[in-house]
CSV table of C-alpha atoms in Angstrom, one decimal:
chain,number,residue,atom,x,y,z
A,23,UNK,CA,88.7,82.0,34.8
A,24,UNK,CA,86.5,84.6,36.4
A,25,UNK,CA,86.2,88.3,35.0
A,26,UNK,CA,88.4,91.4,36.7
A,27,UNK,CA,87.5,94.7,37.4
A,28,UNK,CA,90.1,97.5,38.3
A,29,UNK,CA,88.9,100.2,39.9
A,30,UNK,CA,91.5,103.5,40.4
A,31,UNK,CA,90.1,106.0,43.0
A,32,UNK,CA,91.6,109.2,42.5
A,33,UNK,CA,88.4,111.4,44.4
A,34,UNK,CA,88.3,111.3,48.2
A,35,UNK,CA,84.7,112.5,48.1
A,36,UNK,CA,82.1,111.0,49.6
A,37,UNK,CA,79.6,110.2,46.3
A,38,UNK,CA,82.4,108.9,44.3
A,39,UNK,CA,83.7,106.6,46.5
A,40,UNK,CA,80.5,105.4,47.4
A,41,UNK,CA,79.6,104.5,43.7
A,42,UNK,CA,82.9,103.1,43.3
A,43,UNK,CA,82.3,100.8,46.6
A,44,UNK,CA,78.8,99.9,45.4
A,45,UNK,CA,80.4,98.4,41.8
A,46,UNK,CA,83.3,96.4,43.9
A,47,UNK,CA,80.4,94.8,46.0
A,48,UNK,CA,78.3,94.4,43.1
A,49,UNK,CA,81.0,93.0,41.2
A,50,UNK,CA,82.3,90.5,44.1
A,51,UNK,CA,79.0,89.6,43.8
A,52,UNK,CA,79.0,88.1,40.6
A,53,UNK,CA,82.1,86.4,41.1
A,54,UNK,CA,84.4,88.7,39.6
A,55,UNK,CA,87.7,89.5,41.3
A,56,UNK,CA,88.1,93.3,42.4
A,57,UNK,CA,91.3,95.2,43.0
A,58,UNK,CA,91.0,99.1,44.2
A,59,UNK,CA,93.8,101.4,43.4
A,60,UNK,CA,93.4,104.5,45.6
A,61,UNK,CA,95.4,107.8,44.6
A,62,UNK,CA,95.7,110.5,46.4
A,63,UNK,CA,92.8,111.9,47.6
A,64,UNK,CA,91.3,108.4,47.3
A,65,UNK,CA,93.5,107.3,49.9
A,66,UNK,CA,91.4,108.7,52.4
A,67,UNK,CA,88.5,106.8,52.4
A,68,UNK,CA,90.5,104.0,53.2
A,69,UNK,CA,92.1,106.0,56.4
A,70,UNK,CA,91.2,104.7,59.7
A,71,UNK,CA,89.2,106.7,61.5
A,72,UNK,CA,90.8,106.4,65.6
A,73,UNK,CA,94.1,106.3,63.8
A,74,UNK,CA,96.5,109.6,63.8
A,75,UNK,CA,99.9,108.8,63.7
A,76,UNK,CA,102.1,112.3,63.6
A,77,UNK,CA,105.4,110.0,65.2
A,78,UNK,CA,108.0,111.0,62.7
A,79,UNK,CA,105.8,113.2,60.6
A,80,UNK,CA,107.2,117.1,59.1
A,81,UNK,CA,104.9,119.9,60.2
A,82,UNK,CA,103.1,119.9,56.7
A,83,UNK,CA,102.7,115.9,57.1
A,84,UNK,CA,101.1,116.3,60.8
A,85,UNK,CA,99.1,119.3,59.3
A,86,UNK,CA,98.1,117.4,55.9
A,87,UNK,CA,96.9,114.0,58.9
A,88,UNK,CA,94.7,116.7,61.1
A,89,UNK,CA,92.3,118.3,58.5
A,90,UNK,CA,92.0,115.5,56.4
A,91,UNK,CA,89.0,112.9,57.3
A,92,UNK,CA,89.6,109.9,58.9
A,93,UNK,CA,87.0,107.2,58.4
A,94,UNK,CA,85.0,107.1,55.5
A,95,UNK,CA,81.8,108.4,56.9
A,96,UNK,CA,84.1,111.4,57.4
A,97,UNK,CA,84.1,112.3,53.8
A,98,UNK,CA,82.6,115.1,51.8
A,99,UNK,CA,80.5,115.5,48.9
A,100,UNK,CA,81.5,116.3,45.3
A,101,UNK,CA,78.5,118.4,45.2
A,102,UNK,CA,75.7,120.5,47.2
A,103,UNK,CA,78.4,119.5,50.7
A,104,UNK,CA,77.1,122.9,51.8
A,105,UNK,CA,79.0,122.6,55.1
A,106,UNK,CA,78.2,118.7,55.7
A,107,UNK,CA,74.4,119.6,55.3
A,108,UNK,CA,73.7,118.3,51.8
A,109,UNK,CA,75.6,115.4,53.1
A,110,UNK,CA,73.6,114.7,56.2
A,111,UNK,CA,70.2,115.0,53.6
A,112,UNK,CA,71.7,112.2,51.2
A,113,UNK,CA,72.5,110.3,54.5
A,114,UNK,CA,69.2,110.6,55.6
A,115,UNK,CA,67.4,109.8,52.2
A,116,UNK,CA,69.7,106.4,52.2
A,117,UNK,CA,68.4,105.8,55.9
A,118,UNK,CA,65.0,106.3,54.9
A,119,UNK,CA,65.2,104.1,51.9
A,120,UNK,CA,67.2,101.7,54.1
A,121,UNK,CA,69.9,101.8,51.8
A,122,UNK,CA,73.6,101.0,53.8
A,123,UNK,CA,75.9,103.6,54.0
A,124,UNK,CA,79.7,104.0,52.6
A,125,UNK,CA,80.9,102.3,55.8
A,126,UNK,CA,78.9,99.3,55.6
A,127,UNK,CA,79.8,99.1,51.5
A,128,UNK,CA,83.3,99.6,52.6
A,129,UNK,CA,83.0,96.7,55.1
A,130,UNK,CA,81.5,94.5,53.2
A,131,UNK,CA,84.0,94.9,50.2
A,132,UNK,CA,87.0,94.0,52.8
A,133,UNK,CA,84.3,90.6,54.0
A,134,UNK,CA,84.1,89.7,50.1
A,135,UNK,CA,87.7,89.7,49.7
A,136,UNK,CA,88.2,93.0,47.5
A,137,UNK,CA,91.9,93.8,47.4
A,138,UNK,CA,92.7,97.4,47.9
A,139,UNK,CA,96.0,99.2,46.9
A,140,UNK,CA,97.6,102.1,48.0
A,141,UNK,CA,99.6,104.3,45.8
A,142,UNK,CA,102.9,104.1,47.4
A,143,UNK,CA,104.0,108.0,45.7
A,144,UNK,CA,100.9,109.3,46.7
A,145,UNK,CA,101.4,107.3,50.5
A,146,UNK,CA,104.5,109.1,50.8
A,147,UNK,CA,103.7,112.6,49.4
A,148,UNK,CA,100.6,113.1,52.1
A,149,UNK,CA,102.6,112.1,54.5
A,150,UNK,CA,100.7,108.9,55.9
A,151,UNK,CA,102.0,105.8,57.1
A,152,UNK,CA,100.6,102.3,56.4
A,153,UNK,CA,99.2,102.3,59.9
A,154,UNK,CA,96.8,104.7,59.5
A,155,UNK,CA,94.8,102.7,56.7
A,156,UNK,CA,93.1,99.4,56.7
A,157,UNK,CA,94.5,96.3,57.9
A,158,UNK,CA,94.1,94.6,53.8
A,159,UNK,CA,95.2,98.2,52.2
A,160,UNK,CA,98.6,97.3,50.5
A,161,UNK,CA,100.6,100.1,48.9
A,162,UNK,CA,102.5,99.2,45.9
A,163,UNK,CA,104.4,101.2,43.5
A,164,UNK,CA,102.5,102.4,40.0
A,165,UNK,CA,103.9,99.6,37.4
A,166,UNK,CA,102.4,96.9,40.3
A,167,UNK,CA,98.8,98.9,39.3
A,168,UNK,CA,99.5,99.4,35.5
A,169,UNK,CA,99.9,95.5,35.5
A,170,UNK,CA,97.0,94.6,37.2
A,171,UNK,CA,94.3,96.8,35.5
A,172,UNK,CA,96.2,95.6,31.7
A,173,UNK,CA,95.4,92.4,33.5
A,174,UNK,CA,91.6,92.9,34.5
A,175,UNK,CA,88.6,93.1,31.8
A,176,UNK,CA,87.1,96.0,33.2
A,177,UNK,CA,89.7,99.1,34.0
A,178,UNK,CA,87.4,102.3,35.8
A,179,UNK,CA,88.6,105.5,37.1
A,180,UNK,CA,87.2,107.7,39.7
């Protein structure tokens, strides 16, 4: 039976999903299975990024969809964003070092067979619908999470 890591990803910002990306890879690789439970503001790296859908939406729902990012590449910093600057220079420094970015870790986490999760609450609350995410993202209620990560040997939160 292989080892489990759980990761729940609360932050929607660029650094922190990128480490959290970087473990579910690293972790695939060693044969371990992976589940990602994104909350929230986590949801959002997980957002399509040619994908609007405001069909059906309240004002605050269509307004909540507009000026949050769509795509992953689209997201901010935790830290020293300064307007998208200090996120173009960490870009840069990962091109330079030929490092990939948090696209290409996002992709190849959906290649390896990670399985992502979508907090149905938080789903609702923002205002998105399933469309806009992912083809693998599957929202599930709260209790389908708490069982999985009291299932998995390694539980992390970011």
């Amino acid at each position: 039976m292989s080892k489990r890591l759980n990761l729940l990803v609360f932050s929607g910002d660029y650094d922190k999903a990128l480490a959290a990306l970087i473990l579910a890879n690293g972790a695939r690789e060693l044969n371990m299975e992976v589940t990602i439970f994104c909350a929230f503001w986590g949801l959002l790296m997980l957002r399509e990024e040619n994908k609007n859908v405001s069909k059906n939406k309240s004002f605050f729902e269509r307004m909540f969809g507009i000026f949050t990012p769509r795509g992953a590449e689209k997201l901010t910093l935790s830290r020293m964003n300064m307007g998208g600057v200090g996120k173009g220079m960490l870009k840069k420094m990962m091109q330079d070092k030929e490092k990939p970015m948090l696209k290409d870790f996002l992709d190849g986490a959906r290649k390896k067979g990670v399985k992502f999760y979508g907090c149905k609450l938080s789903q609702e609350v923002m205002g998105f619908k399933k469309e806009e995410f992912i083809p693998e993202l599957e929202i599930i209620e709260v209790y389908e999470y708490l069982k999985d990560a009291s299932e998995s040997d390694i539980q992390l939160f970011i």
